[in-house]
CSV table of C-alpha atoms and ligand atoms in Angstrom, one decimal:
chain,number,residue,atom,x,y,z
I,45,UNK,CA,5.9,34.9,-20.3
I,46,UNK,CA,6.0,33.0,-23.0
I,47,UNK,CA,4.5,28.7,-22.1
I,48,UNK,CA,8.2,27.0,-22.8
I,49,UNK,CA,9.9,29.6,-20.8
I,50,UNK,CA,7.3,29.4,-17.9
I,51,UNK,CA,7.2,25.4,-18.3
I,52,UNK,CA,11.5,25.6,-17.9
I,53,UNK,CA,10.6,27.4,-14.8
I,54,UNK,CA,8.2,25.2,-13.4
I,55,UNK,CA,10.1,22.2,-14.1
I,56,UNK,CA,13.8,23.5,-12.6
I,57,UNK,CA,11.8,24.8,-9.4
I,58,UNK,CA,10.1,21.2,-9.0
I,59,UNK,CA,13.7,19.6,-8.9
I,60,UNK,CA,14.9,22.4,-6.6
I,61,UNK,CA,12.4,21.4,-4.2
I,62,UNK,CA,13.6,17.7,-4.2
I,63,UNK,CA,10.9,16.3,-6.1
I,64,UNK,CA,12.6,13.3,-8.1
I,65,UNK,CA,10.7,13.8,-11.5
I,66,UNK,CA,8.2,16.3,-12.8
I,67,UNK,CA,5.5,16.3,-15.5
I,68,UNK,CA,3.3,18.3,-17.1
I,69,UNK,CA,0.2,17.2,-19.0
I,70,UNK,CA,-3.0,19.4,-20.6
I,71,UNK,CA,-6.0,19.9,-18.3
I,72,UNK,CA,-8.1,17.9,-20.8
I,73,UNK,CA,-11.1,16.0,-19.2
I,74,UNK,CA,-10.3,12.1,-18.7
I,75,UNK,CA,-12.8,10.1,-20.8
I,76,UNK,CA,-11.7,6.4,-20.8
I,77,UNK,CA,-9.5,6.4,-17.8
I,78,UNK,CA,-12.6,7.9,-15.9
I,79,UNK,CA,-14.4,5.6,-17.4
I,80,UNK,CA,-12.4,1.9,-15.8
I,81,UNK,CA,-11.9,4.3,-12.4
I,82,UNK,CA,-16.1,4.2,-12.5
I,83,UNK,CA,-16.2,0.7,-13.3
I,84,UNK,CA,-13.7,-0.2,-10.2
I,85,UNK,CA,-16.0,1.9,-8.0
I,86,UNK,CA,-19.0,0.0,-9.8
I,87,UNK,CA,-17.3,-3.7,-9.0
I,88,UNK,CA,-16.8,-2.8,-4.9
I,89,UNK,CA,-12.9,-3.0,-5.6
I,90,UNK,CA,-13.2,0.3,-3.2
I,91,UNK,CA,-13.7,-1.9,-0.3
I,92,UNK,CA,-15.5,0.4,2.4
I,93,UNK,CA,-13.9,3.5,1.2
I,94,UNK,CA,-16.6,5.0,0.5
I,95,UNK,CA,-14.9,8.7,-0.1
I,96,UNK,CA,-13.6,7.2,-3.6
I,97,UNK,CA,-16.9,6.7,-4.9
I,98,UNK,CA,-17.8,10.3,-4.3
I,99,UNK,CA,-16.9,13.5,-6.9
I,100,UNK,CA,-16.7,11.3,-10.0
I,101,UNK,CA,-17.8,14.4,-11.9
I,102,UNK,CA,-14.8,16.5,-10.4
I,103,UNK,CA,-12.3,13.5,-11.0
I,104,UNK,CA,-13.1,13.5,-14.4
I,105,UNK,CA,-12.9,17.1,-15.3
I,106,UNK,CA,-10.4,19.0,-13.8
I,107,UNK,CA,-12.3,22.7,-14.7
I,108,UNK,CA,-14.7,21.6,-11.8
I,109,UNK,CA,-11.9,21.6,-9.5
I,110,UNK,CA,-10.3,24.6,-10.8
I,111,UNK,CA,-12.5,27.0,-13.0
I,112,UNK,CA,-9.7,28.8,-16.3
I,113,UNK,CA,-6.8,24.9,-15.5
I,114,UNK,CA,-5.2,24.8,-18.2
I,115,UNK,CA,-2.1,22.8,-16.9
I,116,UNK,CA,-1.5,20.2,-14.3
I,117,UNK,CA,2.4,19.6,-13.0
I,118,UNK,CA,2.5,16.3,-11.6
I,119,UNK,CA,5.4,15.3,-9.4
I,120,UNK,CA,6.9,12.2,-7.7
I,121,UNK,CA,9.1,12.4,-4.8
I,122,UNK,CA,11.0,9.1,-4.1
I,123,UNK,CA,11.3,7.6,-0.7
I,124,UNK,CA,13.5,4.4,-1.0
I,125,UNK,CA,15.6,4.4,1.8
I,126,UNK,CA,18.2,2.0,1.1
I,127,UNK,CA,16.8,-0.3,4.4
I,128,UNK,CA,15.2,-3.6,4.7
I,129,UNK,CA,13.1,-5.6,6.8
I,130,UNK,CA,14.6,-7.0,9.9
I,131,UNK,CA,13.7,-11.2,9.7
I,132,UNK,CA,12.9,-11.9,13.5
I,133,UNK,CA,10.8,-13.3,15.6
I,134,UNK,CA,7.7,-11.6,17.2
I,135,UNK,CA,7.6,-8.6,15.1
I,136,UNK,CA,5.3,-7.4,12.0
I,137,UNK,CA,6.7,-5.7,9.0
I,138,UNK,CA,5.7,-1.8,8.1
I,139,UNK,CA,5.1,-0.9,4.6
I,140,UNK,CA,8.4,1.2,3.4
I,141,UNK,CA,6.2,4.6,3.0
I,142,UNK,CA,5.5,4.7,6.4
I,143,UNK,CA,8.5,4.3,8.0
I,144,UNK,CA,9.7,7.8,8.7
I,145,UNK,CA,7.3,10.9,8.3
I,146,UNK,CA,3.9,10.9,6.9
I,147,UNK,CA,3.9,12.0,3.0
I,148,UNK,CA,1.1,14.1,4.0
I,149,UNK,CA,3.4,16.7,6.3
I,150,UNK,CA,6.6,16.7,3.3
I,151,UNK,CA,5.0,17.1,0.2
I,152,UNK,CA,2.3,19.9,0.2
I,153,UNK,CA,4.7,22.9,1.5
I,154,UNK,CA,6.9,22.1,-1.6
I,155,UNK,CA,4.0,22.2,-3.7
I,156,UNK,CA,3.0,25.5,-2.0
I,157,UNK,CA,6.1,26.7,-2.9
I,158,UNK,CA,5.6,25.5,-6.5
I,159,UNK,CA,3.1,27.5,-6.4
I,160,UNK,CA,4.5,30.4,-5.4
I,161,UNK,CA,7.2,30.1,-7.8
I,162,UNK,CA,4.5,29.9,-10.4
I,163,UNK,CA,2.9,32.9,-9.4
I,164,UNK,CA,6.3,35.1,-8.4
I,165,UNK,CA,6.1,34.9,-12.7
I,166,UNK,CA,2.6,35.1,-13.6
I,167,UNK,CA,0.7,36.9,-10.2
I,168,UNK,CA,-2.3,36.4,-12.1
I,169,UNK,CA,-2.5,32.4,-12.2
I,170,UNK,CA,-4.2,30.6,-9.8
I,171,UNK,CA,-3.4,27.0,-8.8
I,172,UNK,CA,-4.7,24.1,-6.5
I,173,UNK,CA,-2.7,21.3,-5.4
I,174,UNK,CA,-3.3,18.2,-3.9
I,175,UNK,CA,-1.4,14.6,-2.7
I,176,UNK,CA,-3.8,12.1,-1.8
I,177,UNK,CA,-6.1,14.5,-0.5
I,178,UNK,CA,-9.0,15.0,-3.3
I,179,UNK,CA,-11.1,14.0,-5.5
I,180,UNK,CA,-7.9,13.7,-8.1
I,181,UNK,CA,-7.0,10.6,-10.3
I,182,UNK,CA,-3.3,11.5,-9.3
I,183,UNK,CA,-2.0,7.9,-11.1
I,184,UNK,CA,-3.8,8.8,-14.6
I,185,UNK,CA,-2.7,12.5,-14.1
I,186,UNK,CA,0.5,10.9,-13.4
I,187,UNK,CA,0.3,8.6,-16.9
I,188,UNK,CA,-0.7,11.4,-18.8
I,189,UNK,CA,2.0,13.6,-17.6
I,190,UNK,CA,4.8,10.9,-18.3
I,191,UNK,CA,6.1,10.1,-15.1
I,192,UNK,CA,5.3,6.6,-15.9
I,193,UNK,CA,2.8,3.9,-16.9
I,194,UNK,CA,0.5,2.4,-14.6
I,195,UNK,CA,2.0,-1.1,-14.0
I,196,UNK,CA,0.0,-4.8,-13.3
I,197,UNK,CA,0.2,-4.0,-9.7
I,198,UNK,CA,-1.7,-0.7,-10.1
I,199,UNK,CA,1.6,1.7,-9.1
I,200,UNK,CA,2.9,4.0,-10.8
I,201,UNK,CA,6.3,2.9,-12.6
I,202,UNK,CA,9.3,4.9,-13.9
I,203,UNK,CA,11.7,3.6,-15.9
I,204,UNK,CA,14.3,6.0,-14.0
I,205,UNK,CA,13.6,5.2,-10.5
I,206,UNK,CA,11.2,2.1,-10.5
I,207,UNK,CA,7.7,3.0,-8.1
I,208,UNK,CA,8.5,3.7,-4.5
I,209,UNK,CA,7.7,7.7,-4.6
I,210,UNK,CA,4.8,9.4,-3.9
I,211,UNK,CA,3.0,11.9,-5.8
I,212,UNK,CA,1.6,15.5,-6.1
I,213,UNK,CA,-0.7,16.5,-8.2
I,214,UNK,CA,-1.2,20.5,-9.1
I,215,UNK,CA,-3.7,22.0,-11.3
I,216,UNK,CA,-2.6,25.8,-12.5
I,217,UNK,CA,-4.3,28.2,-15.2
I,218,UNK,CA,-0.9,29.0,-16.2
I,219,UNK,CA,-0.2,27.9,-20.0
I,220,UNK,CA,2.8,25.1,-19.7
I,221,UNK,CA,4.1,22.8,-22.7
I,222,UNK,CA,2.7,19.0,-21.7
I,223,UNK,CA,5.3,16.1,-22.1
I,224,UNK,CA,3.9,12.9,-23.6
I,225,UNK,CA,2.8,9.8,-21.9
I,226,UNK,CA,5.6,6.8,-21.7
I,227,UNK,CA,4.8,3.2,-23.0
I,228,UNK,CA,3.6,0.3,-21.1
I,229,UNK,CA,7.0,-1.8,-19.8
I,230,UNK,CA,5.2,-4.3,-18.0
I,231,UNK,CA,5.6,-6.5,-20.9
I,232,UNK,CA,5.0,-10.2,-20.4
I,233,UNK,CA,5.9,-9.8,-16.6
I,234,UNK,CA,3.0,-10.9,-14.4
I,235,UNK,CA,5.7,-10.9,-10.9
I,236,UNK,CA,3.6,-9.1,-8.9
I,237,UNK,CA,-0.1,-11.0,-9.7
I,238,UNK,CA,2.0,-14.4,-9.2
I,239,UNK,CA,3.5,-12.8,-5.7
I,240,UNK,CA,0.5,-11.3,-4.2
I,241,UNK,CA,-0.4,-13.9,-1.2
I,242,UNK,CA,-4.1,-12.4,-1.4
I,243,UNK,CA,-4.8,-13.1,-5.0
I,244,UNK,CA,-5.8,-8.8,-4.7
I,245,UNK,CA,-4.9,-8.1,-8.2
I,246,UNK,CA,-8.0,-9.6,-10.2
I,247,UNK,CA,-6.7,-8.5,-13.7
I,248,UNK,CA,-3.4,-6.3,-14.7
I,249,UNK,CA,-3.6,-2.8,-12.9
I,250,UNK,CA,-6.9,-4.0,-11.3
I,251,UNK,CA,-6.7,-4.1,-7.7
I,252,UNK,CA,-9.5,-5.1,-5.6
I,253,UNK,CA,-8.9,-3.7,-2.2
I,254,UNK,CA,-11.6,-6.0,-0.1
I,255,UNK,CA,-8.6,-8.6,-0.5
I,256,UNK,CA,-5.5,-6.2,-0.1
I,257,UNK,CA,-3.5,-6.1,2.7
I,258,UNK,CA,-2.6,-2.8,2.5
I,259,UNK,CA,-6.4,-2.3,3.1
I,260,UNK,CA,-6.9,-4.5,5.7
I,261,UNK,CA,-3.9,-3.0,7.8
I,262,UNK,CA,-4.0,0.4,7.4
I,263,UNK,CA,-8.0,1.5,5.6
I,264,UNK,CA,-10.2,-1.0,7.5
I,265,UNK,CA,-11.6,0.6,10.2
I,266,UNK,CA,-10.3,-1.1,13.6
I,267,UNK,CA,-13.2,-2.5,15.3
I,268,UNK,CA,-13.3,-4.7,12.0
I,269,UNK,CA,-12.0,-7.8,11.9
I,270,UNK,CA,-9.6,-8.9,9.3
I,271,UNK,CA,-11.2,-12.1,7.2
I,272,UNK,CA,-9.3,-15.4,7.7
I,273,UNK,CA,-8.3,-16.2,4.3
I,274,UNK,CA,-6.4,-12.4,4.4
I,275,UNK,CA,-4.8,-13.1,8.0
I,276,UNK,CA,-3.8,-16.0,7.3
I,277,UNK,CA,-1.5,-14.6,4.2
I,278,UNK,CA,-0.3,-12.0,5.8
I,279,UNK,CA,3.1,-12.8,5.7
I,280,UNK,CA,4.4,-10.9,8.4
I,281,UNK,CA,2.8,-7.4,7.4
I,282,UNK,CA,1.3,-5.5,10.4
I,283,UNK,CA,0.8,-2.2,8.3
I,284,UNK,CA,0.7,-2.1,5.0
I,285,UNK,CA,2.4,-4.5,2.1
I,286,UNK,CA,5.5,-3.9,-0.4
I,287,UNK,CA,5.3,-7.5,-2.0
I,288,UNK,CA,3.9,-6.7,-5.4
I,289,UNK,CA,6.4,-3.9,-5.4
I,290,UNK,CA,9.3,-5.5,-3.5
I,291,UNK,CA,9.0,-8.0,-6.8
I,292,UNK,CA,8.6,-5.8,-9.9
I,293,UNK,CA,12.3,-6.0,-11.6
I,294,UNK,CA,11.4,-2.2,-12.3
I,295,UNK,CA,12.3,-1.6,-8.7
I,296,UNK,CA,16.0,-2.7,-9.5
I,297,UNK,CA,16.2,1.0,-10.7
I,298,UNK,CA,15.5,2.2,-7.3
I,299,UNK,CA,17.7,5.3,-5.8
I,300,UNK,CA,18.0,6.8,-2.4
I,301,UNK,CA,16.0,9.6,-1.4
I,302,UNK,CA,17.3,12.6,-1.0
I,303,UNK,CA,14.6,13.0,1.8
I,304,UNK,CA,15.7,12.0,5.5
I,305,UNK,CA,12.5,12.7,6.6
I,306,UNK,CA,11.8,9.0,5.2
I,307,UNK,CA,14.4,7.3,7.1
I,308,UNK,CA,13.2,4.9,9.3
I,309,UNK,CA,12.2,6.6,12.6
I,310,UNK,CA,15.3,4.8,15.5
I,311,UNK,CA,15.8,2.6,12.2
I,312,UNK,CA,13.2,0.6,12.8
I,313,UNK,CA,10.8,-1.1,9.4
I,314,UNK,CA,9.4,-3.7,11.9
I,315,UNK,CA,7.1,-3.5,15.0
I,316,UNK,CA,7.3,-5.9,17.6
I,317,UNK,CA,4.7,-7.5,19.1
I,318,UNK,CA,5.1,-6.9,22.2
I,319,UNK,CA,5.3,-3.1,21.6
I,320,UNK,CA,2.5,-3.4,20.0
I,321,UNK,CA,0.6,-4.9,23.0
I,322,UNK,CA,2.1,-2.2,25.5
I,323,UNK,CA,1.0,1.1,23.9
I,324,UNK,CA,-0.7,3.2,26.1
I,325,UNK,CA,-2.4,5.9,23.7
I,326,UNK,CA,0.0,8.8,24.8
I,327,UNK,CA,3.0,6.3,24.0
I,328,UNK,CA,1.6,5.8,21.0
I,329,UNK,CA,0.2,8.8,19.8
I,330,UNK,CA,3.7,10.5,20.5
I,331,UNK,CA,5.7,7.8,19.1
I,332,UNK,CA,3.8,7.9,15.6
I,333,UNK,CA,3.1,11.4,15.6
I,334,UNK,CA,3.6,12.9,12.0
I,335,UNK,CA,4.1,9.0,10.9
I,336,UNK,CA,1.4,7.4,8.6
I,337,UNK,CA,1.5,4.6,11.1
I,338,UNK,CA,-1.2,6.7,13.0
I,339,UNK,CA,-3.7,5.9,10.6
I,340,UNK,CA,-4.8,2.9,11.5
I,341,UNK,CA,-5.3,3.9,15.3
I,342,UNK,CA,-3.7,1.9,17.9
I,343,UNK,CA,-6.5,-0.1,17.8
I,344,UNK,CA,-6.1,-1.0,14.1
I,345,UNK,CA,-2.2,-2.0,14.8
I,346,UNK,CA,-3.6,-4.7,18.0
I,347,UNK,CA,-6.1,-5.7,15.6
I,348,UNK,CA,-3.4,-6.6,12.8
I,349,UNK,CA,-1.3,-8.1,14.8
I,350,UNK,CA,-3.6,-10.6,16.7
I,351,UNK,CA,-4.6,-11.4,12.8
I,352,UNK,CA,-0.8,-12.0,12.4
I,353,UNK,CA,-0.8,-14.3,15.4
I,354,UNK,CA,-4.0,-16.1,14.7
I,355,UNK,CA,-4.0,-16.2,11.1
I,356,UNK,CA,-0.5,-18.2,10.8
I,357,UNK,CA,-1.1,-21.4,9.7
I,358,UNK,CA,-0.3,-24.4,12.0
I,359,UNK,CA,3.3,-25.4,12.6
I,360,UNK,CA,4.2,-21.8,11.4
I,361,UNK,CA,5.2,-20.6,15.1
I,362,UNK,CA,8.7,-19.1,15.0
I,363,UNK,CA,8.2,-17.8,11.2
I,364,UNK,CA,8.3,-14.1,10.5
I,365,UNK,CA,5.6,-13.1,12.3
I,366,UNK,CA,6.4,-13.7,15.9
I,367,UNK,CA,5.5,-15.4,18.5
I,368,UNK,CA,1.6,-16.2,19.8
I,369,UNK,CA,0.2,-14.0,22.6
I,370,UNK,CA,-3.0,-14.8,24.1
I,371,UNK,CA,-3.2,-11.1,24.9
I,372,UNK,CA,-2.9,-9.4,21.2
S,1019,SF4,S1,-0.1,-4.6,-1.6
S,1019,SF4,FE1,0.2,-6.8,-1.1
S,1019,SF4,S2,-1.9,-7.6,-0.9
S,1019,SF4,FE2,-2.1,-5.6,-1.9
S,1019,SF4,S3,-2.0,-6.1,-4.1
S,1019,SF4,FE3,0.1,-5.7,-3.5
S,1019,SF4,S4,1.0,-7.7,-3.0
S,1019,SF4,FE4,-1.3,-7.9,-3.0
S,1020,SF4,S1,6.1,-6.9,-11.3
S,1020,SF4,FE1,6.1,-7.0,-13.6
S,1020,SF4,S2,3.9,-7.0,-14.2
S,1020,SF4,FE2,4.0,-6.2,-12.0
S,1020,SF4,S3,4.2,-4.0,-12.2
S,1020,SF4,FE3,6.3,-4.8,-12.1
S,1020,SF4,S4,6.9,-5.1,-14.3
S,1020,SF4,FE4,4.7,-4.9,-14.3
């Protein structure tokens, strides 16, 4: 089968299977782009995730991850759910990814049927697939492929349906016609540094994830503490952090999933404290079962929201945030 015919295919399947936008790019090693992902490693902007620093060779060329690639389909699925944050006290706010199920359990069985699509044509192909799971540089994979441009707060943006989607990444020998990368609409907009309350993003599309709260809440293991000048601008996150997105006049393009696995679980985008402070681990590990929220461990959530609570600065009781309780 001819590559424009098979790339037609690919492309029509991918929106079949819900995926909001789909892009192709050629399998060619990354120089440059490898190069500033090495030089975050080199800086400690990894934090203690140590797992990022690892496979540099196979992040930069794609043939040592799949021997023959010719092509790699990149896709974004969107998960806006057209909810907000409840303002209250005595609860902590959840990132918007993790409120209904984990990313993880939706995306790969499309891409394994991707993949099966791509092989129903050519039986011979082989392909590998991945979403957050490998040594992949999904967001330059993502650039190249011209889903978007990489924006100052590090996402991925789309002019079509701003940045809150995930995305897949899939590496194929099967010959496919690339698209070409987008520009850079950031512009003179600089929303997101000004908003962050950390002071995480050290230069445009730098982030350095020792001062993210994103980190803190969800990546830092839970026996670690969270530093006082992150806990005490938290504002009101107990996992994760949507500011720098929540901000970006990009976002303004945002639809609604398709997806209702990403509608808040009992409509809730907020944890209360007190909930928080009851789990016993079967509670909890049924209640966030499938849900990124699992992550960070039960531990991790008491830890962030005692950080909540005792980071706030004084006169702040009643805020966002909740209420103090010795016990967190
Ligand atoms: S997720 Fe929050 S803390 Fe991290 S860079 Fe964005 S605004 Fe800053
Ligand atoms: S907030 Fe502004 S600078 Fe930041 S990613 Fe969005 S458009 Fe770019």
């Amino acid at each position: 089968m001819e590559p424009d015919e098979l790339t037609g295919i690919v492309r029509q399947a991918a929106l079949d299977l819900g995926f909001s936008l789909v892009g192709i790019a050629s399998a060619r090693p990354f120089g440059p782009e490898a190069d500033r992902y090495d030089e975050w490693i080199q800086l400690g902007y990894n934090a203690a995730l140590g797992y990022m620093a690892r496979n540099g060779d196979k992040r930069r060329d794609p043939e040592l991850i799949l021997p023959g690639v010719q092509s790699v389909v990149v896709v974004a699925q969107n998960y806006y759910t057209p909810h907000e944050h409840e303002e209250q006290d005595g609860v902590g706010k959840i990132s918007r990814y993790a409120w209904g199920d984990d990313y993880h359990e939706v995306i790969p069985p499309k891409l394994e049927r991707l993949s099966e699509v791509l092989r129903s044509h050519v039986p011979e192909v082989a392909n590998r697939y991945y979403t957050d799971t490998g040594p992949v540089l999904e967001k330059q994979w993502a650039v190249r492929a011209g889903i978007g441009w990489q924006g100052k707060n590090g996402n991925i943006i789309s002019r079509v349906i701003g940045s809150w989607f995930f995305l897949g990444v899939m590496f194929t020998t099967a010959r496919l016609v690339p698209d070409s990368p987008v520009g850079d609409f950031c512009g003179t907009c600089t929303a997101c540094i000004d908003a962050c309350p950390t002071d995480a993003i050290v230069a445009p599309s730098v982030v350095d994830a020792g001062k993210c709260l994103s980190y803190w809440t969800i990546e830092a293991k839970p026996d670690v503490d969270i530093p006082l000048p992150i806990a005490s601008n938290m504002q009101g996150w107990v996992f994760g952090c949507d500011i720098c997105q929540d901000v970006c006049p990009w976002n303004r393009f945002r639809k609604p999933t398709a997806e209702e696995r990403f509608l808040p679980r009992g409509g809730e985008t907020t944890l209360s404290f007190r909930a928080i402070e009851d789990f016993v681990q079967e509670e909890f590990s049924a209640r966030f079962r499938k849900s990124p929220v699992k992550r960070t461990k039960m531990a991790g959530l008491r830890r962030n929201a005692a950080a909540l609570v005792k980071g706030r600065p004084p006169g702040a009781i009643g805020a966002n945030g909740g209420s103090p309780d010795e016990s967190l």
